[in-house]
CSV table of C-alpha atoms in Angstrom, one decimal:
chain,number,residue,atom,x,y,z
N,1,MET,CA,-76.3,-91.0,50.0
N,2,SER,CA,-79.6,-93.2,50.4
N,3,GLY,CA,-82.5,-93.7,48.7
N,4,PRO,CA,-83.3,-91.9,45.6
N,5,ALA,CA,-80.1,-89.7,45.3
N,6,SER,CA,-78.2,-93.0,45.1
N,7,PHE,CA,-79.8,-94.9,43.2
N,8,LEU,CA,-80.1,-92.0,40.4
N,9,LEU,CA,-76.3,-91.4,40.8
N,10,CYS,CA,-75.8,-95.3,40.5
N,11,SER,CA,-77.9,-94.8,36.8
N,12,LEU,CA,-75.4,-92.0,35.4
N,13,LEU,CA,-72.4,-94.0,35.8
N,14,LEU,CA,-73.8,-96.9,34.0
N,15,VAL,CA,-75.0,-95.1,30.8
N,16,ILE,CA,-72.2,-92.6,30.6
N,17,PRO,CA,-69.4,-95.0,29.9
N,18,HIS,CA,-72.2,-96.6,27.5
N,19,CYS,CA,-72.7,-92.8,26.0
N,20,THR,CA,-68.5,-92.9,25.6
N,21,GLU,CA,-67.6,-96.0,23.8
N,22,VAL,CA,-70.5,-95.3,21.4
N,23,ALA,CA,-69.7,-92.1,21.1
N,24,THR,CA,-66.0,-93.5,19.5
N,25,GLN,CA,-67.3,-95.6,17.3
N,26,GLU,CA,-69.5,-92.9,15.5
N,27,VAL,CA,-67.9,-90.0,13.4
N,28,GLN,CA,-66.7,-87.3,16.0
N,29,PRO,CA,-69.3,-84.5,16.4
N,30,ASP,CA,-68.0,-80.8,15.0
N,31,PRO,CA,-66.6,-79.1,18.2
N,32,LYS,CA,-69.5,-76.4,16.9
N,33,THR,CA,-72.7,-78.8,17.5
N,34,PRO,CA,-75.0,-78.8,20.3
N,35,CYS,CA,-73.6,-81.7,21.7
N,36,ALA,CA,-69.9,-79.9,22.2
N,37,ASN,CA,-71.4,-76.9,23.4
N,38,TRP,CA,-72.9,-79.3,26.1
N,39,MET,CA,-69.7,-80.8,26.7
N,40,GLY,CA,-67.7,-78.2,26.4
N,41,GLY,CA,-66.7,-75.6,29.6
N,42,ALA,CA,-67.2,-71.8,28.6
N,43,PRO,CA,-64.9,-69.7,26.5
N,44,GLY,CA,-61.3,-68.9,28.1
N,45,TYR,CA,-59.8,-65.6,28.1
N,46,PRO,CA,-57.8,-64.7,24.6
N,47,GLY,CA,-53.8,-65.0,25.0
N,48,HIS,CA,-51.2,-62.7,25.4
N,49,ASN,CA,-49.7,-61.4,22.3
N,50,GLY,CA,-47.0,-64.1,20.9
N,51,LEU,CA,-43.4,-62.5,20.1
N,52,PRO,CA,-42.6,-60.7,16.3
N,53,GLY,CA,-41.3,-62.9,14.4
N,54,ARG,CA,-38.4,-62.8,12.2
N,55,ASP,CA,-37.8,-59.9,9.3
N,56,GLY,CA,-38.4,-61.3,5.9
N,57,LYS,CA,-35.8,-61.1,2.8
N,58,ASP,CA,-36.0,-57.8,1.1
N,59,GLY,CA,-38.1,-57.5,-2.1
N,60,LYS,CA,-37.0,-57.3,-5.4
N,61,ASP,CA,-36.1,-53.5,-5.8
N,62,GLY,CA,-39.1,-52.0,-8.2
N,63,LEU,CA,-39.3,-50.3,-11.5
N,64,LYS,CA,-38.0,-46.6,-11.3
N,65,GLY,CA,-40.8,-44.1,-10.6
N,66,GLU,CA,-41.3,-41.2,-12.8
N,67,LYS,CA,-38.9,-37.6,-12.0
N,68,GLY,CA,-40.4,-35.8,-9.5
N,69,GLU,CA,-40.8,-32.3,-9.6
N,70,GLU,CA,-37.5,-29.7,-8.7
N,71,GLY,CA,-37.5,-28.6,-5.1
N,72,PRO,CA,-37.5,-24.7,-3.5
N,73,GLN,CA,-34.1,-23.0,-3.9
N,74,GLY,CA,-32.2,-23.9,-0.1
N,75,PRO,CA,-30.4,-21.5,1.6
N,76,LYS,CA,-27.2,-19.6,1.2
N,77,GLY,CA,-24.1,-22.2,2.1
N,78,ASP,CA,-20.8,-20.9,4.0
N,79,GLN,CA,-18.5,-20.1,1.9
N,80,GLY,CA,-15.7,-22.5,1.5
N,81,GLU,CA,-12.0,-22.8,2.7
N,82,MET,CA,-9.9,-20.9,-0.1
N,83,GLY,CA,-8.2,-23.7,-2.5
N,84,VAL,CA,-4.7,-23.7,-3.5
N,85,PRO,CA,-3.3,-22.2,-6.3
N,86,GLY,CA,-3.4,-23.1,-9.4
N,87,ARG,CA,-0.4,-23.6,-11.7
N,88,GLU,CA,0.6,-20.3,-13.7
N,89,GLY,CA,-0.8,-20.5,-17.0
N,90,PRO,CA,1.0,-19.9,-20.0
N,91,ARG,CA,2.4,-16.6,-21.4
N,92,GLY,CA,0.1,-14.5,-23.2
N,93,PHE,CA,0.8,-12.5,-26.8
N,94,PRO,CA,2.2,-9.2,-26.3
N,95,GLY,CA,-0.7,-6.4,-26.4
N,96,TYR,CA,-1.5,-3.9,-28.9
N,97,PRO,CA,0.4,-0.2,-27.9
N,98,GLY,CA,-1.7,2.4,-26.4
N,99,GLN,CA,-2.6,5.6,-27.4
N,100,LYS,CA,0.0,8.0,-27.3
N,101,GLY,CA,-0.6,10.4,-23.7
N,102,GLU,CA,-0.5,13.9,-23.3
N,103,LYS,CA,2.6,16.1,-23.4
N,104,GLY,CA,3.5,16.5,-19.7
N,105,GLU,CA,5.2,19.1,-18.0
N,106,GLY,CA,8.6,19.4,-18.5
N,107,SER,CA,11.8,18.3,-15.9
N,108,PHE,CA,12.9,21.2,-14.7
N,109,VAL,CA,9.8,23.2,-14.1
N,110,TYR,CA,11.7,26.1,-10.5
N,111,ARG,CA,14.2,27.7,-12.3
N,112,SER,CA,16.2,29.8,-10.4
N,113,ALA,CA,20.0,31.5,-11.9
N,114,PHE,CA,22.5,34.4,-12.4
N,115,SER,CA,25.7,35.2,-13.5
N,116,VAL,CA,27.0,38.7,-13.7
N,117,GLY,CA,30.2,40.8,-14.0
N,118,LEU,CA,32.3,43.6,-12.2
N,119,THR,CA,32.3,46.6,-14.0
N,120,GLU,CA,34.0,49.1,-11.3
N,121,ARG,CA,37.4,49.0,-10.2
N,122,ALA,CA,38.3,48.6,-6.1
N,123,PRO,CA,35.2,47.9,-5.2
N,124,HIS,CA,34.4,49.4,-1.3
N,125,PRO,CA,35.0,47.0,1.1
N,126,ASN,CA,33.1,45.4,4.2
N,127,VAL,CA,29.5,46.2,1.7
N,128,PRO,CA,27.9,44.0,-0.9
N,129,ILE,CA,30.3,43.9,-3.8
N,130,ARG,CA,27.8,45.0,-7.1
N,131,PHE,CA,28.0,42.8,-9.9
N,132,SER,CA,26.2,45.0,-12.9
N,133,LYS,CA,27.5,43.6,-16.3
N,134,ILE,CA,24.6,40.8,-16.7
N,135,PHE,CA,25.5,37.7,-18.3
N,136,TYR,CA,22.5,35.9,-17.4
N,137,ASN,CA,19.3,37.3,-14.4
N,138,GLU,CA,15.9,36.0,-16.2
N,139,GLN,CA,14.3,35.0,-13.4
N,140,ASN,CA,15.2,38.8,-12.0
N,141,HIS,CA,16.2,36.6,-8.6
N,142,TYR,CA,19.6,38.7,-8.5
N,143,ASP,CA,19.4,42.3,-8.1
N,144,ALA,CA,22.3,44.5,-9.9
N,145,SER,CA,21.3,47.9,-7.3
N,146,THR,CA,21.8,45.9,-4.3
N,147,GLY,CA,24.3,43.2,-5.6
N,148,LYS,CA,22.5,40.3,-3.4
N,149,PHE,CA,20.8,37.1,-4.7
N,150,LEU,CA,17.1,36.7,-3.4
N,151,CYS,CA,16.0,33.3,-3.0
N,152,SER,CA,12.1,33.3,-4.2
N,153,ILE,CA,12.5,29.3,-4.5
N,154,PRO,CA,13.5,27.3,-1.4
N,155,GLY,CA,16.0,24.6,-2.2
N,156,THR,CA,19.9,23.8,-2.6
N,157,TYR,CA,21.2,26.4,-4.6
N,158,TYR,CA,25.4,26.5,-6.4
N,159,PHE,CA,27.3,29.6,-5.7
N,160,ALA,CA,30.7,30.3,-7.3
N,161,TYR,CA,32.8,33.5,-7.7
N,162,HIS,CA,36.2,33.9,-9.9
N,163,LEU,CA,38.1,37.3,-9.1
N,164,THR,CA,40.7,38.9,-11.2
N,165,VAL,CA,43.4,40.2,-8.9
N,166,TYR,CA,45.5,43.1,-9.3
N,167,LEU,CA,47.5,46.0,-7.5
N,168,THR,CA,47.0,44.6,-4.5
N,169,ASP,CA,45.9,41.4,-2.5
N,170,VAL,CA,42.6,40.5,-2.2
N,171,LYS,CA,40.1,38.5,0.5
N,172,VAL,CA,36.9,38.3,-0.2
N,173,SER,CA,33.8,36.7,1.5
N,174,LEU,CA,30.2,34.7,0.5
N,175,TYR,CA,27.5,36.1,3.0
N,176,LYS,CA,23.9,34.6,4.0
N,177,LYS,CA,22.0,36.3,5.6
N,178,ASP,CA,24.2,38.7,7.2
N,179,LYS,CA,27.0,35.7,8.3
N,180,ALA,CA,30.3,34.9,6.5
N,181,VAL,CA,30.1,31.2,4.8
N,182,ILE,CA,33.2,31.2,2.6
N,183,PHE,CA,37.1,33.2,2.7
N,184,THR,CA,39.1,33.8,-0.1
N,185,TYR,CA,42.6,34.5,-0.1
N,186,ASP,CA,44.5,36.0,-3.0
N,187,GLN,CA,48.4,37.6,-2.4
N,188,PHE,CA,49.3,39.7,-5.1
N,189,GLN,CA,52.7,39.4,-6.8
N,190,LYS,CA,53.9,42.7,-8.1
N,191,ASN,CA,53.9,43.1,-12.2
N,192,ASN,CA,51.1,39.9,-12.3
N,193,VAL,CA,48.0,39.4,-12.5
N,194,ASP,CA,46.3,36.9,-10.7
N,195,GLN,CA,42.6,34.9,-10.1
N,196,ALA,CA,40.8,34.0,-6.5
N,197,SER,CA,37.9,31.8,-7.0
N,198,GLY,CA,35.7,29.8,-4.5
N,199,SER,CA,32.3,27.7,-4.9
N,200,VAL,CA,29.9,26.3,-2.4
N,201,LEU,CA,26.6,24.4,-1.8
N,202,LEU,CA,24.0,26.4,0.5
N,203,HIS,CA,20.8,25.6,1.0
N,204,LEU,CA,17.9,28.3,1.3
N,205,SER,CA,14.6,29.3,2.2
N,206,SER,CA,12.2,31.6,1.0
N,207,GLY,CA,13.7,35.3,1.4
N,208,ASP,CA,17.2,33.8,2.4
N,209,GLU,CA,20.2,37.0,0.8
N,210,VAL,CA,23.4,35.7,-0.6
N,211,TRP,CA,26.0,38.2,-1.9
N,212,LEU,CA,29.6,38.3,-2.0
N,213,GLN,CA,31.9,41.1,-0.4
N,214,VAL,CA,35.6,42.3,0.4
N,215,TYR,CA,36.6,41.6,3.8
N,216,GLY,CA,38.2,43.8,6.0
N,217,GLU,CA,39.9,47.0,5.2
N,218,GLY,CA,41.2,48.3,2.4
N,219,ASP,CA,44.5,46.8,2.3
N,220,ASN,CA,42.5,43.9,1.0
N,221,ASN,CA,40.8,45.4,-1.9
N,222,GLY,CA,42.8,43.9,-4.9
N,223,VAL,CA,39.4,42.7,-6.9
N,224,TYR,CA,39.6,43.9,-10.8
N,225,ALA,CA,38.4,44.4,-13.7
N,226,ASP,CA,38.3,46.1,-17.2
N,227,ASN,CA,38.0,45.3,-21.0
N,228,ILE,CA,40.0,42.2,-21.4
N,229,ASN,CA,39.9,41.0,-17.5
N,230,ASP,CA,36.5,40.3,-15.8
N,231,SER,CA,35.8,39.3,-12.1
N,232,THR,CA,32.5,37.1,-11.8
N,233,PHE,CA,30.0,35.7,-9.5
N,234,MET,CA,27.4,33.4,-10.8
N,235,GLY,CA,24.6,30.7,-8.8
N,236,PHE,CA,22.0,28.6,-9.3
N,237,LEU,CA,18.8,26.1,-8.2
N,238,LEU,CA,20.1,22.9,-8.5
N,239,TYR,CA,17.1,21.1,-7.3
N,240,PRO,CA,13.9,22.8,-5.7
N,241,ASP,CA,12.6,21.2,-1.6
N,242,LEU,CA,9.5,19.3,-3.1
N,243,ASP,CA,7.9,19.2,0.4
N,244,VAL,CA,7.1,23.0,0.1
N,245,HIS,CA,6.5,22.7,-4.0
């Protein structure tokens, strides 16, 4: 470097220290003055955002606000589990007597019974004995013309007979539907009046027939009756079949 250019550079180098010394003695100019702009460089780019600061302390609670409006009713929740049963409460006082009920039906609604006696001596063997003296036959379930009892109410029945034995031996049987159920035999003692009897419980269905008859030939036909000696036959319903009635 030589000539005018070298001279100009030397002049600037001598002037700059002088200006710096003067500037230090005077009040520092505002960086925003034109001189500062002449001395400063171009503006830099904005810096990166700094790290967030730490959370501050919680402030004091504010005043209680006014009550808001009631919201809409929510949907029905699921049913909860059943709780434990509570303790039994104290016993209450007796209540007032109720009104009298209507009269009910009698206990014995179904009735069937008969009681008959013999009027003729020495009935015929192997046929139903016709007891024609009627003591009781309100339901007419016994037929005096045939000597048979006809079941009209299915159920359990009791039958019994008490016979006077005279002049010869007696052997009788009680029949149900053409089949002998029980037998009674009594041996006659001369110059004496004897007794023969029997009883049985039978279950009968509607339409069944029951009767008494002399069993065998005439040698066993000592059934007897007169004005002071009776031979009787009876039967009655104990209880009906509830599943039928």
